[in-house]
CSV table of C-alpha atoms in Angstrom, one decimal:
chain,number,residue,atom,x,y,z
F,151,MET,CA,-0.1,0.0,0.1
F,152,LYS,CA,1.2,3.5,-0.8
F,153,TYR,CA,1.8,5.5,2.4
F,154,ILE,CA,3.4,8.8,3.7
F,155,GLU,CA,5.9,8.6,6.7
F,156,PRO,CA,5.1,12.0,8.0
F,157,HIS,CA,7.8,12.1,10.9
F,158,ALA,CA,11.2,10.5,10.5
F,159,HIS,CA,14.7,11.6,11.3
F,160,MET,CA,16.4,10.4,8.4
F,161,VAL,CA,19.8,11.8,9.3
F,162,SER,CA,20.0,9.3,11.9
F,163,ARG,CA,19.2,6.4,9.3
F,164,THR,CA,21.3,4.6,6.8
F,165,THR,CA,20.9,4.4,3.2
F,166,ASP,CA,19.4,0.9,3.6
F,167,ASP,CA,16.5,2.4,5.6
F,168,TYR,CA,15.5,4.7,2.7
F,169,GLU,CA,15.4,1.4,0.5
F,170,ARG,CA,13.7,-0.6,2.9
F,171,LEU,CA,11.1,2.3,3.1
F,172,ALA,CA,10.6,2.5,-0.5
F,173,LEU,CA,10.1,-1.2,-0.7
F,174,ALA,CA,7.4,-1.0,1.8
F,175,GLY,CA,5.5,1.5,-0.3
F,176,CYS,CA,6.5,4.8,1.2
F,177,VAL,CA,6.2,7.7,-1.2
F,178,ALA,CA,7.2,10.8,0.9
F,179,VAL,CA,9.3,11.1,4.1
F,180,CYS,CA,8.8,14.3,6.2
F,181,GLU,CA,11.7,15.0,8.9
F,182,PRO,CA,11.3,17.7,11.6
F,183,ALA,CA,14.2,19.3,13.2
F,184,PHE,CA,15.1,17.4,16.3
F,185,TRP,CA,17.7,17.1,19.1
F,186,ALA,CA,20.8,15.3,17.7
F,187,GLY,CA,21.6,13.4,20.9
F,188,PHE,CA,24.1,16.0,22.2
F,189,ASP,CA,23.9,19.7,22.5
F,190,ARG,CA,25.2,21.8,19.7
F,191,SER,CA,27.7,24.2,20.9
F,192,SER,CA,26.6,27.1,18.4
F,193,ALA,CA,24.1,28.3,16.1
F,194,ASP,CA,26.4,27.5,13.2
F,195,GLY,CA,25.8,23.9,14.1
F,196,PHE,CA,22.2,24.6,13.3
F,197,LYS,CA,22.8,26.2,10.0
F,198,ASP,CA,24.5,23.0,8.9
F,199,TYR,CA,21.6,20.9,10.2
F,200,PHE,CA,19.2,22.9,8.6
F,201,ASP,CA,21.0,22.6,5.1
F,202,GLN,CA,21.3,18.8,5.8
F,203,ILE,CA,17.6,18.2,6.4
F,204,THR,CA,16.6,20.6,3.6
F,205,LEU,CA,19.2,19.8,0.8
F,206,THR,CA,21.0,16.6,1.5
F,207,GLU,CA,18.3,14.3,2.8
F,208,PRO,CA,16.1,15.2,-0.1
F,209,GLN,CA,19.1,14.0,-2.5
F,210,ARG,CA,19.3,10.5,-0.6
F,211,ALA,CA,15.5,10.2,-0.7
F,212,ALA,CA,15.3,10.9,-4.4
F,213,LYS,CA,17.5,8.1,-5.2
F,214,TYR,CA,14.6,5.9,-4.1
F,215,ARG,CA,12.0,7.8,-5.8
F,216,MET,CA,10.8,9.3,-2.6
F,217,ASP,CA,10.0,12.8,-1.9
F,218,HIS,CA,11.6,14.4,1.2
F,219,TYR,CA,10.1,17.4,3.1
F,220,SER,CA,11.4,19.0,6.4
F,221,TRP,CA,10.2,21.4,9.2
F,222,LEU,CA,12.5,24.0,10.9
F,223,CYS,CA,13.0,24.7,14.7
F,224,ILE,CA,15.2,24.3,17.8
F,225,ASN,CA,14.1,21.4,19.7
F,226,PRO,CA,12.9,22.0,23.3
F,227,LYS,CA,15.8,19.9,24.6
F,228,GLU,CA,18.3,22.7,23.6
F,229,ALA,CA,15.7,25.4,24.5
F,230,GLU,CA,17.0,26.0,28.0
F,231,ASP,CA,19.8,28.3,26.7
F,232,LEU,CA,17.7,31.2,25.8
F,233,GLY,CA,20.4,33.1,23.9
F,234,LEU,CA,21.4,30.2,21.7
F,235,ALA,CA,17.7,29.4,21.1
F,236,ARG,CA,16.8,32.9,19.8
F,237,GLU,CA,19.8,33.0,17.7
F,238,VAL,CA,18.7,29.7,15.9
F,239,LEU,CA,15.3,31.1,15.7
F,240,SER,CA,16.7,34.1,13.7
F,241,LEU,CA,18.0,31.7,11.2
F,242,ILE,CA,14.9,30.2,10.4
F,243,PRO,CA,12.7,32.7,8.4
F,244,GLU,CA,14.8,32.9,5.4
F,245,ARG,CA,15.1,29.3,5.3
F,246,LEU,CA,11.3,28.8,5.3
F,247,GLN,CA,11.4,29.9,1.7
F,248,ARG,CA,13.1,26.6,0.6
F,249,SER,CA,10.5,24.6,-1.7
F,250,ASN,CA,10.5,21.6,0.6
F,251,VAL,CA,10.1,23.1,4.0
F,252,LEU,CA,6.4,22.6,5.3
F,253,GLY,CA,6.6,24.7,8.6
F,254,ILE,CA,7.7,25.0,12.0
F,255,GLY,CA,8.5,21.8,13.9
F,256,GLU,CA,8.8,19.8,16.0
F,257,ILE,CA,8.7,22.4,18.6
F,258,GLY,CA,7.1,21.9,22.2
F,259,LEU,CA,8.3,21.2,25.6
F,260,ASN,CA,10.5,18.3,27.1
F,261,LYS,CA,10.8,18.8,30.8
F,262,ASN,CA,8.0,21.6,31.2
F,263,SER,CA,10.3,24.4,32.2
F,264,GLN,CA,9.8,28.0,31.9
F,265,ASN,CA,12.4,28.6,29.5
F,266,GLU,CA,11.3,25.8,27.2
F,267,LEU,CA,7.7,27.4,27.3
F,268,LYS,CA,9.1,30.9,26.5
F,269,ILE,CA,10.8,29.4,23.2
F,270,LEU,CA,7.7,27.5,22.5
F,271,GLU,CA,5.7,30.5,22.5
F,272,GLU,CA,8.2,32.3,20.3
F,273,HIS,CA,8.1,29.3,17.9
F,274,ILE,CA,4.3,29.5,17.8
F,275,ASP,CA,4.5,33.6,17.1
F,276,LEU,CA,7.1,32.9,14.2
F,277,ALA,CA,4.8,30.4,12.6
F,278,ALA,CA,1.9,32.9,12.9
F,279,THR,CA,4.1,35.6,11.6
F,280,HIS,CA,4.9,33.6,8.5
F,281,ASP,CA,1.6,31.7,8.1
F,282,GLN,CA,3.5,28.4,8.7
F,283,LEU,CA,2.0,25.1,9.8
F,284,ILE,CA,3.0,23.8,13.2
F,285,LEU,CA,4.3,20.2,14.1
F,286,VAL,CA,4.4,19.8,18.0
F,287,HIS,CA,6.6,17.3,20.0
F,288,THR,CA,4.7,16.4,23.3
F,289,PRO,CA,7.1,15.3,26.1
F,290,HIS,CA,7.8,11.7,26.9
F,291,LEU,CA,6.6,9.6,29.7
F,292,GLU,CA,5.6,11.2,33.0
F,293,ASP,CA,5.9,14.7,31.5
F,294,LYS,CA,3.4,14.2,28.5
F,295,LEU,CA,0.2,15.1,30.3
F,296,LYS,CA,1.3,18.2,31.8
F,297,GLY,CA,3.4,19.2,28.6
F,298,THR,CA,0.5,18.5,26.4
F,299,LYS,CA,-1.8,20.8,28.5
F,300,LEU,CA,0.7,23.7,28.6
F,301,THR,CA,1.3,23.3,24.8
F,302,LEU,CA,-2.4,23.5,24.1
F,303,ASP,CA,-3.0,26.5,26.2
F,304,ALA,CA,0.0,28.3,24.5
F,305,LEU,CA,-1.5,27.5,21.2
F,306,ASP,CA,-5.0,28.6,22.2
F,307,ALA,CA,-3.7,31.9,23.6
F,308,HIS,CA,-2.2,33.1,20.1
F,309,PRO,CA,-5.0,34.9,18.4
F,310,ASP,CA,-3.6,34.0,15.0
F,311,ILE,CA,-3.2,30.3,15.4
F,312,THR,CA,-6.0,28.0,13.8
F,313,PRO,CA,-6.1,24.5,15.2
F,314,ASP,CA,-6.6,22.8,11.8
F,315,ARG,CA,-3.1,23.9,11.1
F,316,VAL,CA,-1.1,22.5,14.1
F,317,ILE,CA,-0.6,18.7,14.8
F,318,LEU,CA,0.4,17.5,18.2
F,319,ASP,CA,2.4,14.4,17.9
F,320,HIS,CA,3.4,11.6,20.0
F,321,VAL,CA,-0.4,11.4,21.6
F,322,GLU,CA,-1.2,8.5,23.7
F,323,GLU,CA,-4.4,7.3,25.5
F,324,HIS,CA,-4.2,10.1,28.1
F,325,THR,CA,-3.8,13.1,25.7
F,326,ILE,CA,-5.3,12.3,22.5
F,327,GLY,CA,-8.9,13.3,23.5
F,328,LEU,CA,-7.6,16.6,25.0
F,329,VAL,CA,-5.9,17.1,21.2
F,330,LEU,CA,-8.8,16.2,19.2
F,331,ASP,CA,-11.5,17.7,21.3
F,332,ARG,CA,-10.0,21.2,20.8
F,333,GLY,CA,-9.8,20.9,17.0
F,334,TYR,CA,-5.9,20.0,16.5
F,335,TRP,CA,-4.6,17.0,14.6
F,336,ALA,CA,-3.1,14.3,16.4
F,337,GLY,CA,0.0,12.1,15.7
F,338,MET,CA,0.6,8.5,17.1
F,339,THR,CA,4.4,7.7,17.1
F,340,LEU,CA,5.0,4.0,17.1
F,341,TYR,CA,7.9,2.7,19.0
F,342,PRO,CA,9.2,-1.0,19.5
F,343,ASP,CA,9.1,-0.2,23.3
F,344,SER,CA,9.0,2.8,25.8
F,345,LYS,CA,5.9,4.7,24.1
F,346,CYS,CA,2.8,3.9,22.0
F,347,SER,CA,2.8,0.4,20.5
F,348,ILE,CA,1.3,-0.4,17.3
F,349,PRO,CA,-1.8,-2.2,18.9
F,350,ARG,CA,-2.5,0.6,20.9
F,351,ALA,CA,-2.4,2.9,17.9
F,352,ALA,CA,-4.8,0.7,16.3
F,353,ASP,CA,-6.9,0.7,19.4
F,354,MET,CA,-6.9,4.4,19.6
F,355,LEU,CA,-8.1,4.5,15.9
F,356,GLU,CA,-10.9,2.2,16.8
F,357,VAL,CA,-12.0,4.5,19.7
F,358,TYR,CA,-11.5,8.0,18.2
F,359,GLY,CA,-11.8,7.3,14.3
F,360,THR,CA,-9.8,8.4,11.7
F,361,GLU,CA,-10.5,12.3,11.4
F,362,ARG,CA,-7.4,14.4,12.1
F,363,ILE,CA,-4.9,11.5,12.9
F,364,TRP,CA,-1.9,10.2,11.4
F,365,MET,CA,0.6,7.6,12.3
F,366,ASN,CA,4.5,7.7,12.2
F,367,SER,CA,7.7,5.9,13.2
F,368,ALA,CA,9.9,8.8,14.2
F,369,CYS,CA,12.7,6.5,13.4
F,370,ASP,CA,15.4,8.6,15.2
F,371,TRP,CA,18.8,7.4,16.6
F,372,GLY,CA,17.2,5.9,19.6
F,373,HIS,CA,15.4,2.3,19.4
F,374,SER,CA,13.0,2.7,16.8
F,375,ASP,CA,11.6,1.1,13.7
F,376,PRO,CA,11.3,2.9,10.2
F,377,LEU,CA,8.9,0.2,9.1
F,378,ALA,CA,6.7,0.9,12.0
F,379,VAL,CA,3.9,2.2,9.7
F,380,PRO,CA,3.7,-0.6,7.5
F,381,LYS,CA,3.6,-2.9,10.3
F,382,ALA,CA,0.7,-1.0,11.6
F,383,ILE,CA,-1.0,-1.3,8.3
F,384,LEU,CA,-0.5,-5.2,8.5
F,385,GLU,CA,-2.0,-4.9,12.0
F,386,LEU,CA,-5.2,-3.1,10.8
F,387,ARG,CA,-5.5,-5.6,8.1
F,388,ARG,CA,-5.3,-8.4,10.7
F,389,ARG,CA,-8.2,-6.8,12.5
F,390,GLY,CA,-10.2,-6.7,9.3
F,391,TYR,CA,-10.1,-3.1,8.2
F,392,SER,CA,-10.7,-2.3,4.7
F,393,GLU,CA,-7.8,-0.9,2.4
F,394,ASP,CA,-9.6,2.5,2.0
F,395,TRP,CA,-10.2,2.7,5.7
F,396,ILE,CA,-6.5,2.2,6.2
F,397,HIS,CA,-5.4,4.3,3.2
F,398,LYS,CA,-7.1,7.5,4.8
F,399,VAL,CA,-5.0,7.1,8.0
F,400,VAL,CA,-1.6,6.4,6.3
F,401,TYR,CA,-1.7,8.5,3.1
F,402,SER,CA,-5.0,10.7,2.9
F,403,ASN,CA,-4.6,12.2,6.3
F,404,PRO,CA,-0.9,13.1,6.2
F,405,LYS,CA,-1.4,14.4,2.4
F,406,GLU,CA,-4.3,16.5,3.6
F,407,PHE,CA,-2.6,18.1,6.6
F,408,MET,CA,0.7,18.9,5.0
F,409,SER,CA,-1.0,20.1,1.8
F,410,LYS,CA,-2.2,23.1,3.8
F,411,SER,CA,1.5,24.4,3.5
F,412,GLY,CA,1.1,24.7,-0.2
F,413,LYS,CA,4.4,23.0,-0.9
F,414,PHE,CA,3.4,19.3,-0.4
F,415,ARG,CA,2.9,17.5,-3.8
F,416,SER,CA,3.2,13.8,-3.2
C,32,MET,CA,-15.6,-1.2,7.8
C,33,LYS,CA,-14.3,-3.9,10.2
C,34,GLU,CA,-15.1,-7.3,9.6
C,35,ASP,CA,-15.9,-9.9,12.3
C,36,LEU,CA,-12.6,-11.4,13.8
C,37,SER,CA,-11.8,-12.6,17.3
C,38,THR,CA,-9.5,-10.4,19.3
C,39,VAL,CA,-8.8,-13.0,21.7
C,40,GLU,CA,-7.9,-15.6,19.0
C,41,MET,CA,-5.5,-13.0,17.5
C,42,ASP,CA,-3.9,-11.7,20.7
C,43,PHE,CA,-4.2,-13.8,23.7
C,44,ILE,CA,-1.0,-16.0,23.6
C,45,SER,CA,1.1,-12.6,22.9
C,46,ILE,CA,-0.7,-10.8,25.8
C,47,ARG,CA,0.0,-13.7,28.0
C,48,HIS,CA,3.5,-13.7,27.4
C,49,LYS,CA,3.7,-9.9,28.1
C,50,LEU,CA,1.8,-10.4,31.5
C,51,LEU,CA,4.4,-13.2,32.5
C,52,ASP,CA,7.1,-10.7,31.6
C,53,VAL,CA,5.6,-8.4,34.2
C,54,ALA,CA,5.5,-11.1,36.8
C,55,ALA,CA,9.2,-12.1,36.0
C,56,PHE,CA,10.2,-8.3,36.4
C,57,LEU,CA,8.7,-8.2,39.8
C,58,ASP,CA,10.5,-11.6,40.9
C,59,ARG,CA,13.5,-10.2,39.4
C,60,VAL,CA,13.6,-6.9,41.2
C,61,GLU,CA,12.7,-8.7,44.4
C,62,ARG,CA,15.7,-11.1,44.0
C,63,ALA,CA,17.9,-8.2,43.4
C,64,LYS,CA,16.6,-6.1,46.5
C,65,GLU,CA,15.4,-3.3,44.4
C,66,ASP,CA,11.7,-3.7,45.0
C,67,SER,CA,11.6,-0.5,47.0
C,68,ASP,CA,12.6,1.6,44.0
C,69,PHE,CA,10.0,4.3,43.4
C,70,ARG,CA,9.5,3.0,40.1
C,71,VAL,CA,8.8,-0.5,41.0
C,72,LYS,CA,6.4,0.8,43.6
C,73,ALA,CA,4.5,2.8,41.0
C,74,LEU,CA,4.4,-0.1,38.8
C,75,GLN,CA,2.8,-2.2,41.7
C,76,GLU,CA,0.3,0.3,42.5
C,77,ALA,CA,-0.8,0.4,38.8
C,78,LEU,CA,-1.7,-3.2,38.8
C,79,PRO,CA,-5.1,-2.9,40.5
C,80,LEU,CA,-6.1,-0.5,37.7
C,81,LEU,CA,-6.2,-3.6,35.3
C,82,GLU,CA,-9.1,-4.8,37.1
C,83,SER,CA,-11.4,-1.5,36.5
C,84,SER,CA,-14.2,-2.2,34.0
C,85,ASP,CA,-14.7,1.1,32.3
C,86,SER,CA,-12.7,0.5,29.1
C,87,GLN,CA,-10.2,3.3,30.1
C,88,ARG,CA,-7.4,0.9,31.6
C,89,THR,CA,-4.6,2.3,29.6
C,90,LYS,CA,-5.6,5.9,30.1
C,91,ARG,CA,-5.8,5.4,33.9
C,92,ILE,CA,-2.6,3.7,33.8
C,93,LEU,CA,-0.8,6.4,32.2
C,94,GLU,CA,-2.6,9.1,34.3
C,95,HIS,CA,-1.1,7.1,37.3
C,96,PHE,CA,2.3,7.7,36.0
C,97,SER,CA,1.8,11.2,35.0
C,98,ASP,CA,3.0,14.4,36.6
C,99,PHE,CA,-0.5,16.3,37.4
C,100,SER,CA,1.3,19.9,38.5
C,101,GLU,CA,0.2,22.5,36.3
C,102,SER,CA,3.0,25.4,36.4
C,103,PRO,CA,6.3,25.2,34.6
C,104,ILE,CA,9.1,24.2,36.4
C,105,GLU,CA,11.9,26.7,37.0
C,106,GLN,CA,14.7,24.9,35.1
C,107,ALA,CA,14.9,21.6,33.3
C,108,PRO,CA,16.9,19.2,35.6
C,109,GLY,CA,18.2,17.1,32.5
C,110,LYS,CA,16.8,15.9,29.3
C,111,GLY,CA,15.3,12.5,30.2
C,112,ALA,CA,12.2,11.0,31.7
C,113,CYS,CA,12.0,8.1,33.9
C,114,GLY,CA,8.5,6.8,33.5
C,115,THR,CA,6.9,7.9,36.9
C,116,VAL,CA,7.0,10.8,39.0
C,117,PRO,CA,10.2,10.8,41.4
C,118,PRO,CA,9.5,11.3,45.1
C,119,GLY,CA,9.8,14.8,46.2
C,120,GLU,CA,8.8,16.1,42.7
C,121,SER,CA,5.3,17.6,42.1
C,122,ALA,CA,2.5,15.2,41.3
């Protein structure tokens, strides 16, 4: 089945993974800016990183006939240093003009600190000023519920943000209702362990339906699986769902949301 | 449209396997004398939530492991999360 991988950190993956994605039916891969596993020492590191995800990764993807798109930001894990964060924020506007940049992301909170929240609010304002889509990272584990509520409040507080142009990713059973009820899109990130599993994501689709929801693998440098989405397709087939029903979640929905950028063509 | 398939037939053996992993983990930490760790305590306290019958077991357990404080903390203590709220931190 043709599908879109709407959240993948391909800088962390080998060329073999691009091949596996293509073999599994992936037609487009979308890469939010994230934490590289270490703190970058200056804004120059982000200039190189932004070039990597907007210029280099599309070339790697193209060798397997896949489109590659990206999102720009400084991840909340590096937002505690306000000076660095604001310097990186100043790099973003001119790079938003690149043809494969879909918006601002993945922004959000990590440990729900005051500085993280300030930088989140500045990212939201940047997106509003430049009429950009927003992709939000919600915190992990014990911090997720609180961080999701703080993020929703920050988004709701901005007068120029409309919920149908924002997706909150990494939702789980205790946050998905909060996100959907307030009109935002919800992303379910599938992990081999630690967070949302494939069967639980399928359960959430059964409970909450297929409107304003996508699934992704994240496939970062940690324990993760680039083929999580096709494995979820198999799980949904096992449960007896139709090809059209599954196609909506893994292709039509991400296409609908990302097409709001005016740049998504896959 | 969902066809009529047996959920129990598809998944029982796999879930039985996972439940035994939980039991084995609790045995293991007891042998290692780590059963007073706050994370193990939180896990043990979550087990009765499996017996509820409101079709919200997963949500209830996630909430059990969650920080329910409302204000941002002054400064991030690090980057990682440990899976449940450490003793002395807001809950």
